[in-house]
PDB file of N, CA and C in Angstrom:
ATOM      1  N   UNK P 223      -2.731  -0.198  -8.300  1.00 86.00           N
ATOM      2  CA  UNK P 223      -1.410   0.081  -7.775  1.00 86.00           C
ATOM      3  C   UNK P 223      -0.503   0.572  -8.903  1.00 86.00           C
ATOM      4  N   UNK P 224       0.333   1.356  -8.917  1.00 92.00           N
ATOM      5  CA  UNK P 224       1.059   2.348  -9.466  1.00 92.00           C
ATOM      6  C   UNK P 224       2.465   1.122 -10.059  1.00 92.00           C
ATOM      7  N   UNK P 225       2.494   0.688 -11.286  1.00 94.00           N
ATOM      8  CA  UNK P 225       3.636  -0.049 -11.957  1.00 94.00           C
ATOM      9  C   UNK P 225       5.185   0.557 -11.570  1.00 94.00           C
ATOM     10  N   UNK P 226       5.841  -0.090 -12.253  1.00 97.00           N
ATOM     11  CA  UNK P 226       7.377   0.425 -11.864  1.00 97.00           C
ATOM     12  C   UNK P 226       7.806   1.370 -12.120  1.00 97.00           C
ATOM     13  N   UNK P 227       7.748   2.188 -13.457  1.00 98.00           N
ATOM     14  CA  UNK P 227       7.089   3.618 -14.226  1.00 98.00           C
ATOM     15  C   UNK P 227       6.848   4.371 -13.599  1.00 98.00           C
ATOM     16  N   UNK P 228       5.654   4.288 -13.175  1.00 97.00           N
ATOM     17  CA  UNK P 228       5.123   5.335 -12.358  1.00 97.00           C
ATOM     18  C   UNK P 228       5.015   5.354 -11.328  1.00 97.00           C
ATOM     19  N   UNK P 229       5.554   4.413 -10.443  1.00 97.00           N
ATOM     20  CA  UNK P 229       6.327   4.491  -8.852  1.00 97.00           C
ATOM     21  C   UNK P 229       7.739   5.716  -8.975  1.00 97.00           C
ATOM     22  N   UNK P 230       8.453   5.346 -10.258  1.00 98.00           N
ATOM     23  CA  UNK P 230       9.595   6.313 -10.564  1.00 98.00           C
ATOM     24  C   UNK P 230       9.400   7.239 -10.710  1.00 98.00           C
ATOM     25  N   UNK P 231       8.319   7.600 -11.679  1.00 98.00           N
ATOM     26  CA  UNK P 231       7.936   8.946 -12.162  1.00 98.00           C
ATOM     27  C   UNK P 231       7.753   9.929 -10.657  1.00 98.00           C
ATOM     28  N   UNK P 232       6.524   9.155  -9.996  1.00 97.00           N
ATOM     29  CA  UNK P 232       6.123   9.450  -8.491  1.00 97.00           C
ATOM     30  C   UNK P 232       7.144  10.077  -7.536  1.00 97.00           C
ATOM     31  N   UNK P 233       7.922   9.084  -7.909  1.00 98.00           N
ATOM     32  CA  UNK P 233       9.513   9.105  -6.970  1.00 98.00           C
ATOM     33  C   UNK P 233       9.911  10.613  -7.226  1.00 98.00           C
ATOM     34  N   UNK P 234      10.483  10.822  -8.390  1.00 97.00           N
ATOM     35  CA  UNK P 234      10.984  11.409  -9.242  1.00 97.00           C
ATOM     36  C   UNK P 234      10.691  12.496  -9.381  1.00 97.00           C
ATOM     37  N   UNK P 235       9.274  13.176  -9.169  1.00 97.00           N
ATOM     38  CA  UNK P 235       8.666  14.505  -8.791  1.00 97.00           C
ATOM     39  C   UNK P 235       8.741  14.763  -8.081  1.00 97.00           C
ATOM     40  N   UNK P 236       8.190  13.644  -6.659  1.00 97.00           N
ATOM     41  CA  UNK P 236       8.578  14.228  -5.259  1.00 97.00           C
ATOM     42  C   UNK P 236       9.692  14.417  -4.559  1.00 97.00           C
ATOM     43  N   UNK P 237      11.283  13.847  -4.779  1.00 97.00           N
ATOM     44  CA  UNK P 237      11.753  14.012  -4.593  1.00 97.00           C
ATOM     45  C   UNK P 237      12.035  15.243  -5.520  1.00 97.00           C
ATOM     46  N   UNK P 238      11.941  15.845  -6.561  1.00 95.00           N
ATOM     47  CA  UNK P 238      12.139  17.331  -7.012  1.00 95.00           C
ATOM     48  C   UNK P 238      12.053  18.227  -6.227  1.00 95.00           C
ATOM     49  N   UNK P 239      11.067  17.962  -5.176  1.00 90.00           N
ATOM     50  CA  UNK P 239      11.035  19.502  -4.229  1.00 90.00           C
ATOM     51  C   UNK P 239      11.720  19.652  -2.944  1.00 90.00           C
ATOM     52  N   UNK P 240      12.770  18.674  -3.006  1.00 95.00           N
ATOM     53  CA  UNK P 240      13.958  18.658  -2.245  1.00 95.00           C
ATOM     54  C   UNK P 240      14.730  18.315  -2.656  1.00 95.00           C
ATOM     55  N   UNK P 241      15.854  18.892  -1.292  1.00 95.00           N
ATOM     56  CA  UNK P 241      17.232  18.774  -1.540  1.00 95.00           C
ATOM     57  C   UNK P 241      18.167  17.443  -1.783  1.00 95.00           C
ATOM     58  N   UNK P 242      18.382  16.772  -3.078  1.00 97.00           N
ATOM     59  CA  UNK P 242      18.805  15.353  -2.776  1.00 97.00           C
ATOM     60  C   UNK P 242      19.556  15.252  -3.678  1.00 97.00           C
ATOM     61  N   UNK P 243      20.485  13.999  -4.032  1.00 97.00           N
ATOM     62  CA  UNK P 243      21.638  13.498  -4.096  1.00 97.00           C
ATOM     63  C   UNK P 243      21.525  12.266  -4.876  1.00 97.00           C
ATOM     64  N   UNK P 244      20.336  11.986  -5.663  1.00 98.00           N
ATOM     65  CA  UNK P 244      19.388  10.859  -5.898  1.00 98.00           C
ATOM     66  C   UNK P 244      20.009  10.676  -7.488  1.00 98.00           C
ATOM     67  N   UNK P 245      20.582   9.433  -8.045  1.00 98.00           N
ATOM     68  CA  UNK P 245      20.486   9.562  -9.549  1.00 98.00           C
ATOM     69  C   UNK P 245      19.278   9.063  -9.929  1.00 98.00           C
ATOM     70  N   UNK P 246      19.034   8.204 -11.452  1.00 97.00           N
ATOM     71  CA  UNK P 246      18.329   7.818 -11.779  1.00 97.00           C
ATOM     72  C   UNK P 246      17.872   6.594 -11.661  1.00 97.00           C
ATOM     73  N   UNK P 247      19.272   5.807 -11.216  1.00 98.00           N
ATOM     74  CA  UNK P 247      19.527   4.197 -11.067  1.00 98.00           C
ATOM     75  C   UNK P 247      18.975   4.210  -9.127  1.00 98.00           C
ATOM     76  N   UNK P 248      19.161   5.462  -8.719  1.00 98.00           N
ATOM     77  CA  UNK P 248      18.701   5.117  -7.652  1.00 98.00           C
ATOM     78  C   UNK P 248      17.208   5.760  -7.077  1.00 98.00           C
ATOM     79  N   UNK P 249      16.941   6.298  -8.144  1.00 98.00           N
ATOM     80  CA  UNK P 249      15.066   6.422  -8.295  1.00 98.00           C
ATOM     81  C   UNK P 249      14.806   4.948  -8.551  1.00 98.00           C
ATOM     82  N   UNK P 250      15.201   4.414  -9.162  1.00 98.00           N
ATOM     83  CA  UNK P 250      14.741   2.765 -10.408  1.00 98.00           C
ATOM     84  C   UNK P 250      14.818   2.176  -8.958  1.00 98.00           C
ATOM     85  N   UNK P 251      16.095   1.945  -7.961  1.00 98.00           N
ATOM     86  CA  UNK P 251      15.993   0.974  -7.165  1.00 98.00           C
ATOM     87  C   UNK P 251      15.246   1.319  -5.432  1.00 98.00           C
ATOM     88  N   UNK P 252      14.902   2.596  -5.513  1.00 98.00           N
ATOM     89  CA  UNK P 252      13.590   2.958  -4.692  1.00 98.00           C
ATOM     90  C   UNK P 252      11.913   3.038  -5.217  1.00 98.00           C
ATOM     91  N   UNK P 253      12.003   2.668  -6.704  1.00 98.00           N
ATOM     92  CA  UNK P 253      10.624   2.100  -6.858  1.00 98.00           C
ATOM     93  C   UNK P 253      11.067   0.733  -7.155  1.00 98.00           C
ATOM     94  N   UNK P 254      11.826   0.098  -6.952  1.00 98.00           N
ATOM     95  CA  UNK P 254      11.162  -1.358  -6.971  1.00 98.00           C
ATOM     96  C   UNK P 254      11.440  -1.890  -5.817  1.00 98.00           C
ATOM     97  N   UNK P 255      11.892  -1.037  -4.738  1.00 98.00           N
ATOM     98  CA  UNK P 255      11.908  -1.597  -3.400  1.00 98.00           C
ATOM     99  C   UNK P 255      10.988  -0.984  -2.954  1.00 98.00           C
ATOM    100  N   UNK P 256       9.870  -0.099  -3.618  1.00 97.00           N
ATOM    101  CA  UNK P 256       8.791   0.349  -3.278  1.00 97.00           C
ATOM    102  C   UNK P 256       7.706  -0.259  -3.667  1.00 97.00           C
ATOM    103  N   UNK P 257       7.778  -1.484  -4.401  1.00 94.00           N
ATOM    104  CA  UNK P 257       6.826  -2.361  -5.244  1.00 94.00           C
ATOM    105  C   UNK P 257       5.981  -2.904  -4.275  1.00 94.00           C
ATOM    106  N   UNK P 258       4.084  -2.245  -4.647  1.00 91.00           N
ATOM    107  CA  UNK P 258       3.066  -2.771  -3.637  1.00 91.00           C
ATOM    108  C   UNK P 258       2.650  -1.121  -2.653  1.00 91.00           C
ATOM    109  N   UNK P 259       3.477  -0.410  -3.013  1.00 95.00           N
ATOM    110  CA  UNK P 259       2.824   1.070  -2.647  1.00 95.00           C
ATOM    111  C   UNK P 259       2.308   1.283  -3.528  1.00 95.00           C
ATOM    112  N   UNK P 260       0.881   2.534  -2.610  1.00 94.00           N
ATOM    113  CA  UNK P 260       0.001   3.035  -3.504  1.00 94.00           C
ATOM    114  C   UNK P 260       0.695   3.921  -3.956  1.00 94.00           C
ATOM    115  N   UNK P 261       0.244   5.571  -4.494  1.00 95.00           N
ATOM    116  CA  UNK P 261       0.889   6.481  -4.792  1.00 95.00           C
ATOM    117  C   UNK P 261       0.853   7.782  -3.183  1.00 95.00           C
ATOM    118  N   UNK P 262      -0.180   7.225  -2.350  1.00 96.00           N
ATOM    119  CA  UNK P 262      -0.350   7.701  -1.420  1.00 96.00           C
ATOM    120  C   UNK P 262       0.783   7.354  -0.239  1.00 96.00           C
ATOM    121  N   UNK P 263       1.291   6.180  -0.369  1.00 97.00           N
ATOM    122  CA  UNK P 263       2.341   5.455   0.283  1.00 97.00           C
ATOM    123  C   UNK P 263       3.341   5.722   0.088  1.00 97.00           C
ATOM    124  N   UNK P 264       3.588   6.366  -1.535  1.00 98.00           N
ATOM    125  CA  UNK P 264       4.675   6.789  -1.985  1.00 98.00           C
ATOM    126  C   UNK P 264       5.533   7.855  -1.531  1.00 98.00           C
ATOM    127  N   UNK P 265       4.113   8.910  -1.589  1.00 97.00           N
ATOM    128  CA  UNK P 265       4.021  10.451  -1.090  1.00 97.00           C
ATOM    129  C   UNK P 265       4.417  10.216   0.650  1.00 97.00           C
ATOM    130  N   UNK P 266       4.016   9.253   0.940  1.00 98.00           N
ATOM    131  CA  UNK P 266       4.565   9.644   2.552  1.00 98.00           C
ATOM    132  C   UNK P 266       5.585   9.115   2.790  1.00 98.00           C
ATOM    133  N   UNK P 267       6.167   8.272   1.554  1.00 98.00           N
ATOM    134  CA  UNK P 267       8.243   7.388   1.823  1.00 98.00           C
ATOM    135  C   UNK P 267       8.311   8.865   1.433  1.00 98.00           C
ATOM    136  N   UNK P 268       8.143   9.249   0.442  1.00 97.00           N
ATOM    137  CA  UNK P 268       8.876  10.581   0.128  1.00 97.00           C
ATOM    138  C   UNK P 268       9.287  11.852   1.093  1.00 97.00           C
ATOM    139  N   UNK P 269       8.243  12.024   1.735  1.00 97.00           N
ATOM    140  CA  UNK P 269       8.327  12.634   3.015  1.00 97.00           C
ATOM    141  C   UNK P 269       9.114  12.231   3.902  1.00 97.00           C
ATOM    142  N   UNK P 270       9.032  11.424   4.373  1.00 98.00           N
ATOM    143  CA  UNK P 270       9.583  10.362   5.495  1.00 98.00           C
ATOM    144  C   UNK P 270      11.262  10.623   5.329  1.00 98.00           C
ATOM    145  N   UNK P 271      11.648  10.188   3.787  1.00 98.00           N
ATOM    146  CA  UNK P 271      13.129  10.280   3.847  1.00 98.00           C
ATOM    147  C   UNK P 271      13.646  11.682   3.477  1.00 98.00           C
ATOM    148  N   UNK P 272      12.415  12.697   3.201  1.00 96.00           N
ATOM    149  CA  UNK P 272      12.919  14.114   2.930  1.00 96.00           C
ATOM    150  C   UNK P 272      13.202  14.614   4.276  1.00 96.00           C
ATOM    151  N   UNK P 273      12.449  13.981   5.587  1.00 96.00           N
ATOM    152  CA  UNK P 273      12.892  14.580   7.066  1.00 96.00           C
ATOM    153  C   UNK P 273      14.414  13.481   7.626  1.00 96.00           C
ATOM    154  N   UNK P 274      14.965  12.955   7.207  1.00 96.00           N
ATOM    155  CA  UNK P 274      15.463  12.123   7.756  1.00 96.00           C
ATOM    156  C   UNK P 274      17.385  12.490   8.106  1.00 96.00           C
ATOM    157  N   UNK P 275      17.256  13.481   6.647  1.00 95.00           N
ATOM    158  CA  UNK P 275      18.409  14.474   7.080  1.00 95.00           C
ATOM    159  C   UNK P 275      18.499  15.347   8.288  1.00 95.00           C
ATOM    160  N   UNK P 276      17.394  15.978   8.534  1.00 92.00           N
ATOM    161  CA  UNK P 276      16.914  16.484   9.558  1.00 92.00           C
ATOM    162  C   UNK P 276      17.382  16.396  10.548  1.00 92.00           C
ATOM    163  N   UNK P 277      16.452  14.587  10.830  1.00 93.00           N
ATOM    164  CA  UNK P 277      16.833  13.741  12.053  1.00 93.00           C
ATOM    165  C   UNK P 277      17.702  13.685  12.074  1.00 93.00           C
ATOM    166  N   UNK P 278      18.858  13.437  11.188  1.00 92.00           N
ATOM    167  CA  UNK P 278      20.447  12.868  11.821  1.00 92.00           C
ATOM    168  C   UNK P 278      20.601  14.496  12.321  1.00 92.00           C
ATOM    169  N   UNK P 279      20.221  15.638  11.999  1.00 91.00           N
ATOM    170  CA  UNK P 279      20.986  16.593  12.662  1.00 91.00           C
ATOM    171  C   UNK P 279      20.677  16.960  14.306  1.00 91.00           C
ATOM    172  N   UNK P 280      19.633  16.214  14.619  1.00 89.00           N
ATOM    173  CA  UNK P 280      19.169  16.124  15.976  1.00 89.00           C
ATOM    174  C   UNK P 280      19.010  17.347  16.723  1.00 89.00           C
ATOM    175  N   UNK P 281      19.442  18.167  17.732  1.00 87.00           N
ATOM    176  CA  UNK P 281      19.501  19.278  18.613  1.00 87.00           C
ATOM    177  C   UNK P 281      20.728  20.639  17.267  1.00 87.00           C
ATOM    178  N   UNK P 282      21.526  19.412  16.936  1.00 88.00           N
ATOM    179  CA  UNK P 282      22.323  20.895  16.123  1.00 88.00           C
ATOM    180  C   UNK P 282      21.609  21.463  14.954  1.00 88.00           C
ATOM    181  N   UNK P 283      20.258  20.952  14.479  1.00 87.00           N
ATOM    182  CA  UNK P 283      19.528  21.661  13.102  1.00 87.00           C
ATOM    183  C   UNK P 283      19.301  22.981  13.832  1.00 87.00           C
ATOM    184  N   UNK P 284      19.171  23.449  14.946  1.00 87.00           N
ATOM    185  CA  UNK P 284      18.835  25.334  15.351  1.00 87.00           C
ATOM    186  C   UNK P 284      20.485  25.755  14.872  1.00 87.00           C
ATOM    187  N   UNK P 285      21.454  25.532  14.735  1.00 89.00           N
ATOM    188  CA  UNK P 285      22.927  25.904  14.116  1.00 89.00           C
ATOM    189  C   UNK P 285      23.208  25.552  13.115  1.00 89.00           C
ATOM    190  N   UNK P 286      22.123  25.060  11.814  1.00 90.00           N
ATOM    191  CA  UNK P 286      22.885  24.471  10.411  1.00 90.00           C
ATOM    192  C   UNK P 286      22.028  25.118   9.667  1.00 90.00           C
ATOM    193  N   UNK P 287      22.464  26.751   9.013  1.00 91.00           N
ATOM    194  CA  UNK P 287      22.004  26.778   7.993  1.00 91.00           C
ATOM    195  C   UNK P 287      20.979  25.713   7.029  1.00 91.00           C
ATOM    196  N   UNK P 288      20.027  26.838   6.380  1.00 88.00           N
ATOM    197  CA  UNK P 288      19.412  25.550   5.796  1.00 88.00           C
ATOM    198  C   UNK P 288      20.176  24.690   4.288  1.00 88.00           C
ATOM    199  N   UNK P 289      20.960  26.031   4.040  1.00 89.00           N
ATOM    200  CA  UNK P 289      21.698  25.129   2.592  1.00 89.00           C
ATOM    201  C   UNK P 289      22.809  24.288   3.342  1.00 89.00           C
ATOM    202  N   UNK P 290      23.009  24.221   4.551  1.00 90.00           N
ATOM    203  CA  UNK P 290      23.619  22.924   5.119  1.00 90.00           C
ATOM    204  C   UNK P 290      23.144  21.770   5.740  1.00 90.00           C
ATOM    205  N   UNK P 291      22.489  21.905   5.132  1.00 92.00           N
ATOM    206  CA  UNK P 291      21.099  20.310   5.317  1.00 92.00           C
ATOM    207  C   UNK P 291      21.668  19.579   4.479  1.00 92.00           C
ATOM    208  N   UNK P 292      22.114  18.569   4.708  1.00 94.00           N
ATOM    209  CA  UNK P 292      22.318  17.369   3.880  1.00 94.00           C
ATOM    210  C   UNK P 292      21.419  16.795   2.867  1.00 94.00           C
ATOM    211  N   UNK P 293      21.659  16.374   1.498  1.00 97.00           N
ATOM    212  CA  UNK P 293      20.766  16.008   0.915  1.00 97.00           C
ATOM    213  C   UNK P 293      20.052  14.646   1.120  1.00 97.00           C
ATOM    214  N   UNK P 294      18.876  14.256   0.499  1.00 98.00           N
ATOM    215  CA  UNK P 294      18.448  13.274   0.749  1.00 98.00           C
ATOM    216  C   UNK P 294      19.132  12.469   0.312  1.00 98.00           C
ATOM    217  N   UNK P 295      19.066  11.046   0.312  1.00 98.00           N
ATOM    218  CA  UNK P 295      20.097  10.376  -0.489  1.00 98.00           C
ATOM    219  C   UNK P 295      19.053   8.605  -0.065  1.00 98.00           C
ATOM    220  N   UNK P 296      19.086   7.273  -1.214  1.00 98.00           N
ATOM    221  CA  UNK P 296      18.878   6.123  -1.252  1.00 98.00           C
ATOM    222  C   UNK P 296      18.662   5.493   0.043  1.00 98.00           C
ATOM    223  N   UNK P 297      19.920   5.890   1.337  1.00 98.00           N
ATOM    224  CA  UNK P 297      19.977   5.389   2.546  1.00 98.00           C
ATOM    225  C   UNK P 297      18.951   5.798   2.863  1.00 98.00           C
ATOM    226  N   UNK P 298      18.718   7.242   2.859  1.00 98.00           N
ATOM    227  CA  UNK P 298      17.594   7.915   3.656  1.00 98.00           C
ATOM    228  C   UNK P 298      16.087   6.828   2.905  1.00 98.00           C
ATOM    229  N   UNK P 299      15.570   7.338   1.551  1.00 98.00           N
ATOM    230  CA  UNK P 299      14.518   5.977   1.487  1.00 98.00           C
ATOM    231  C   UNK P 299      14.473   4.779   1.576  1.00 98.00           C
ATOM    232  N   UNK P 300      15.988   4.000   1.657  1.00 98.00           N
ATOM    233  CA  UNK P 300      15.826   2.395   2.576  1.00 98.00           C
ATOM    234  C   UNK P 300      15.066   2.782   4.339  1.00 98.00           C
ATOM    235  N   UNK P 301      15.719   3.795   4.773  1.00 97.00           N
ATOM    236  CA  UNK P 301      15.561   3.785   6.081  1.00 97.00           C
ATOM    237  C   UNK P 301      13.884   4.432   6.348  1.00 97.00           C
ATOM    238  N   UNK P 302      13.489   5.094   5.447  1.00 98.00           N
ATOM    239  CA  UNK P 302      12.243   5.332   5.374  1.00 98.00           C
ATOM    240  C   UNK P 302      11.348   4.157   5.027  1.00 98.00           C
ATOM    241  N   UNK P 303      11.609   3.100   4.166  1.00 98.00           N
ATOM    242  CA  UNK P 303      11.053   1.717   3.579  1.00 98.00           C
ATOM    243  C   UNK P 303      10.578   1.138   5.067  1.00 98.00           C
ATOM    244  N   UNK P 304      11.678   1.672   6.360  1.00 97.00           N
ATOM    245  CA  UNK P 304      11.156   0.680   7.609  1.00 97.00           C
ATOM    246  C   UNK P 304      10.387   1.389   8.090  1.00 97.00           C
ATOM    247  N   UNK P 305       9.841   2.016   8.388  1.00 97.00           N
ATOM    248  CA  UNK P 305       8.916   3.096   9.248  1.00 97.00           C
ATOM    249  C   UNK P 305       7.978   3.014   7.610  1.00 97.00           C
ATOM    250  N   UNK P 306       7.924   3.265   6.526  1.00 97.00           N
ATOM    251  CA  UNK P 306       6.311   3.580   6.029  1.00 97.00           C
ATOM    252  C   UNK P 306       6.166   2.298   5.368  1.00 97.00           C
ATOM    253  N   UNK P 307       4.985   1.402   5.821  1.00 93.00           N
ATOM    254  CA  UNK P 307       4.733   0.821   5.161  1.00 93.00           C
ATOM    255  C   UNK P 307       3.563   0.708   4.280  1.00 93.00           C
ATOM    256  N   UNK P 308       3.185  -0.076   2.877  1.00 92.00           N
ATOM    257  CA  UNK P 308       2.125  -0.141   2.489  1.00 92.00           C
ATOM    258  C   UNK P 308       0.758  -0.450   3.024  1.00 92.00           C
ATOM    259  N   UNK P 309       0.276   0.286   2.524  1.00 92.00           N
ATOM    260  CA  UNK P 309      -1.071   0.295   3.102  1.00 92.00           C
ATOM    261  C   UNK P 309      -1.995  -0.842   2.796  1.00 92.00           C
ATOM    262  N   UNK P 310      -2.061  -1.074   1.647  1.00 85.00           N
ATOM    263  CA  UNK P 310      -2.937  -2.161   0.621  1.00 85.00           C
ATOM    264  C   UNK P 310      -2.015  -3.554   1.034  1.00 85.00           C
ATOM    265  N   UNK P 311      -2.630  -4.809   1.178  1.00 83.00           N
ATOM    266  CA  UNK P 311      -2.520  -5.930   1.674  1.00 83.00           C
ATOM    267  C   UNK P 311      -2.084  -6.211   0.255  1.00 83.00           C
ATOM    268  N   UNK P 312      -1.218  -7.031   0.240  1.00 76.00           N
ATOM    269  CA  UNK P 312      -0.382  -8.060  -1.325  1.00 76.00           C
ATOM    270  C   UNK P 312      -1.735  -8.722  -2.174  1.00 76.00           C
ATOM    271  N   UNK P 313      -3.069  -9.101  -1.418  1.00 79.00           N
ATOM    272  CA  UNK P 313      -3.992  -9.825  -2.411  1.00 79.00           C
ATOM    273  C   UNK P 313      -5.310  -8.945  -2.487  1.00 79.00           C
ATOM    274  N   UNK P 314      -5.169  -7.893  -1.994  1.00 79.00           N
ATOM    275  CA  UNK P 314      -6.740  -7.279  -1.668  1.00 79.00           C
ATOM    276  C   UNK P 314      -6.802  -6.624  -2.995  1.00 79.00           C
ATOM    277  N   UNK P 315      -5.754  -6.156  -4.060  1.00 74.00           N
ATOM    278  CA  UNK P 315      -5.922  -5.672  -5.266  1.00 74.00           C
ATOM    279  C   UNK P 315      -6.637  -6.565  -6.262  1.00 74.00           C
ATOM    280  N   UNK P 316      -6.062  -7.901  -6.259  1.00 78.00           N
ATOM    281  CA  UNK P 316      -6.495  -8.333  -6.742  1.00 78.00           C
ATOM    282  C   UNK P 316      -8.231  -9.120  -6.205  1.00 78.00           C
ATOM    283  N   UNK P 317      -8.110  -9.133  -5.850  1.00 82.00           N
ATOM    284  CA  UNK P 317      -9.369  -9.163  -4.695  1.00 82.00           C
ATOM    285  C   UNK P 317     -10.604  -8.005  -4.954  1.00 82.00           C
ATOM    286  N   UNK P 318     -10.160  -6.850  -5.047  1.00 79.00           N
ATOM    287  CA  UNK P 318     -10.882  -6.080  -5.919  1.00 79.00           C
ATOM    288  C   UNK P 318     -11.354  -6.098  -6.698  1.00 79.00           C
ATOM    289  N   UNK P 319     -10.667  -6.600  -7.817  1.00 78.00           N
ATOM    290  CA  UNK P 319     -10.689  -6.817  -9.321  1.00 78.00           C
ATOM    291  C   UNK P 319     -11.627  -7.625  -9.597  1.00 78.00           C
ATOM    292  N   UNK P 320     -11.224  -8.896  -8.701  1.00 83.00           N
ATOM    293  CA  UNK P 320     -12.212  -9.792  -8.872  1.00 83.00           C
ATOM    294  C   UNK P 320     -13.578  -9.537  -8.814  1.00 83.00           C
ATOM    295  N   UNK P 321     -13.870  -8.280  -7.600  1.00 85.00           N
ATOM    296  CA  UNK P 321     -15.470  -8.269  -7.195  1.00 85.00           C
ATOM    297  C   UNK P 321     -15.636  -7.068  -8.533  1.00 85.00           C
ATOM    298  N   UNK P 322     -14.916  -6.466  -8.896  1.00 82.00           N
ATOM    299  CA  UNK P 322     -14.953  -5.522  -9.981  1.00 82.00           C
ATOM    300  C   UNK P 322     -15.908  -6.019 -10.988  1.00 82.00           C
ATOM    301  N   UNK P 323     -14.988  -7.083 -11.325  1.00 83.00           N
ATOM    302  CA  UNK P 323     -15.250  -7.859 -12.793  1.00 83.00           C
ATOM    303  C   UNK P 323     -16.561  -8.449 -12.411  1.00 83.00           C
ATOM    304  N   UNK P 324     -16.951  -8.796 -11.224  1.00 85.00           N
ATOM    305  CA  UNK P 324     -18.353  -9.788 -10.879  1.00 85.00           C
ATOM    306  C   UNK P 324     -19.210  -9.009 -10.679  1.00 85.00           C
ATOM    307  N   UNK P 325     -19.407  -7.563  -9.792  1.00 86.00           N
ATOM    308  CA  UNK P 325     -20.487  -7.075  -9.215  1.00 86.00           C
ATOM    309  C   UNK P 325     -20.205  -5.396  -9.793  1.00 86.00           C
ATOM    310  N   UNK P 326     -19.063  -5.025 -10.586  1.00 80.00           N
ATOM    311  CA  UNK P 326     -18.677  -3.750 -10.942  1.00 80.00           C
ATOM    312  C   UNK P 326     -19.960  -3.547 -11.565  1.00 80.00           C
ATOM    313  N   UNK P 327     -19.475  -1.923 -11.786  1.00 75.00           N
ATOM    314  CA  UNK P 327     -20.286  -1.641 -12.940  1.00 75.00           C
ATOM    315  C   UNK P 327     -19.982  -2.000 -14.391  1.00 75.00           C
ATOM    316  N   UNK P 328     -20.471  -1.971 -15.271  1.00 68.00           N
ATOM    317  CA  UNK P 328     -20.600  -3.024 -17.303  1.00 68.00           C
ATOM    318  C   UNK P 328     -20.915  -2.276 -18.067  1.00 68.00           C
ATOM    319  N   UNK P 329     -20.456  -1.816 -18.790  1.00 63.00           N
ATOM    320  CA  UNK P 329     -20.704  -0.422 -19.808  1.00 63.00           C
ATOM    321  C   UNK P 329     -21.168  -1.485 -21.232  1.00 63.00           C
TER     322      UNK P 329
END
């Protein structure tokens, strides 16, 4: 699973290829309210709150220019946090590890 670092970093690229409103303090507090996503989990909050401007525009997005799309913004990935959740169970990582270390492969 992807540390706090590189949940941000994660964050931090994908939100690059949209339009958003995001500082840095609020990359920091969408990866640690992202703590326990994979990077695959990540990629789809990222998504999730990149459509979410969208959604609030409902029937009027055929009349809003696209540089009048609202940017993404923190609300939008809290509100994405409820709809994507992690995939990986809180103990199965470590649970892994364990059979890793017992039945892995030993160089």
């Amino acid at each position: 699973m992807p540390d706090f670092e590189m949940r941000k970093g994660l964050l931090t690229k994908l939100m690059g290829k949209v339009k958003h409103s995001l500082s840095s303090a609020d990359l920091a507090t969408a990866a640690r309210l992202a703590e326990g996503y994979s990077c695959s989990d990540l990629t789809a909050l990222a998504r999730d709150a990149a459509m979410n401007p969208i959604r609030k525009l409902g029937s009027r997005l055929v009349d809003v220019p696209e540089t009048d799309i609202p940017p993404v913004t923190l609300s939008d990935i809290k509100d994405a946090l409820t709809r994507v959740r992690r995939s990986v169970p809180p103990g199965a990582v470590s649970k892994m590890e364990q059979w890793n270390e017992r039945y892995g492969f030993q160089t």
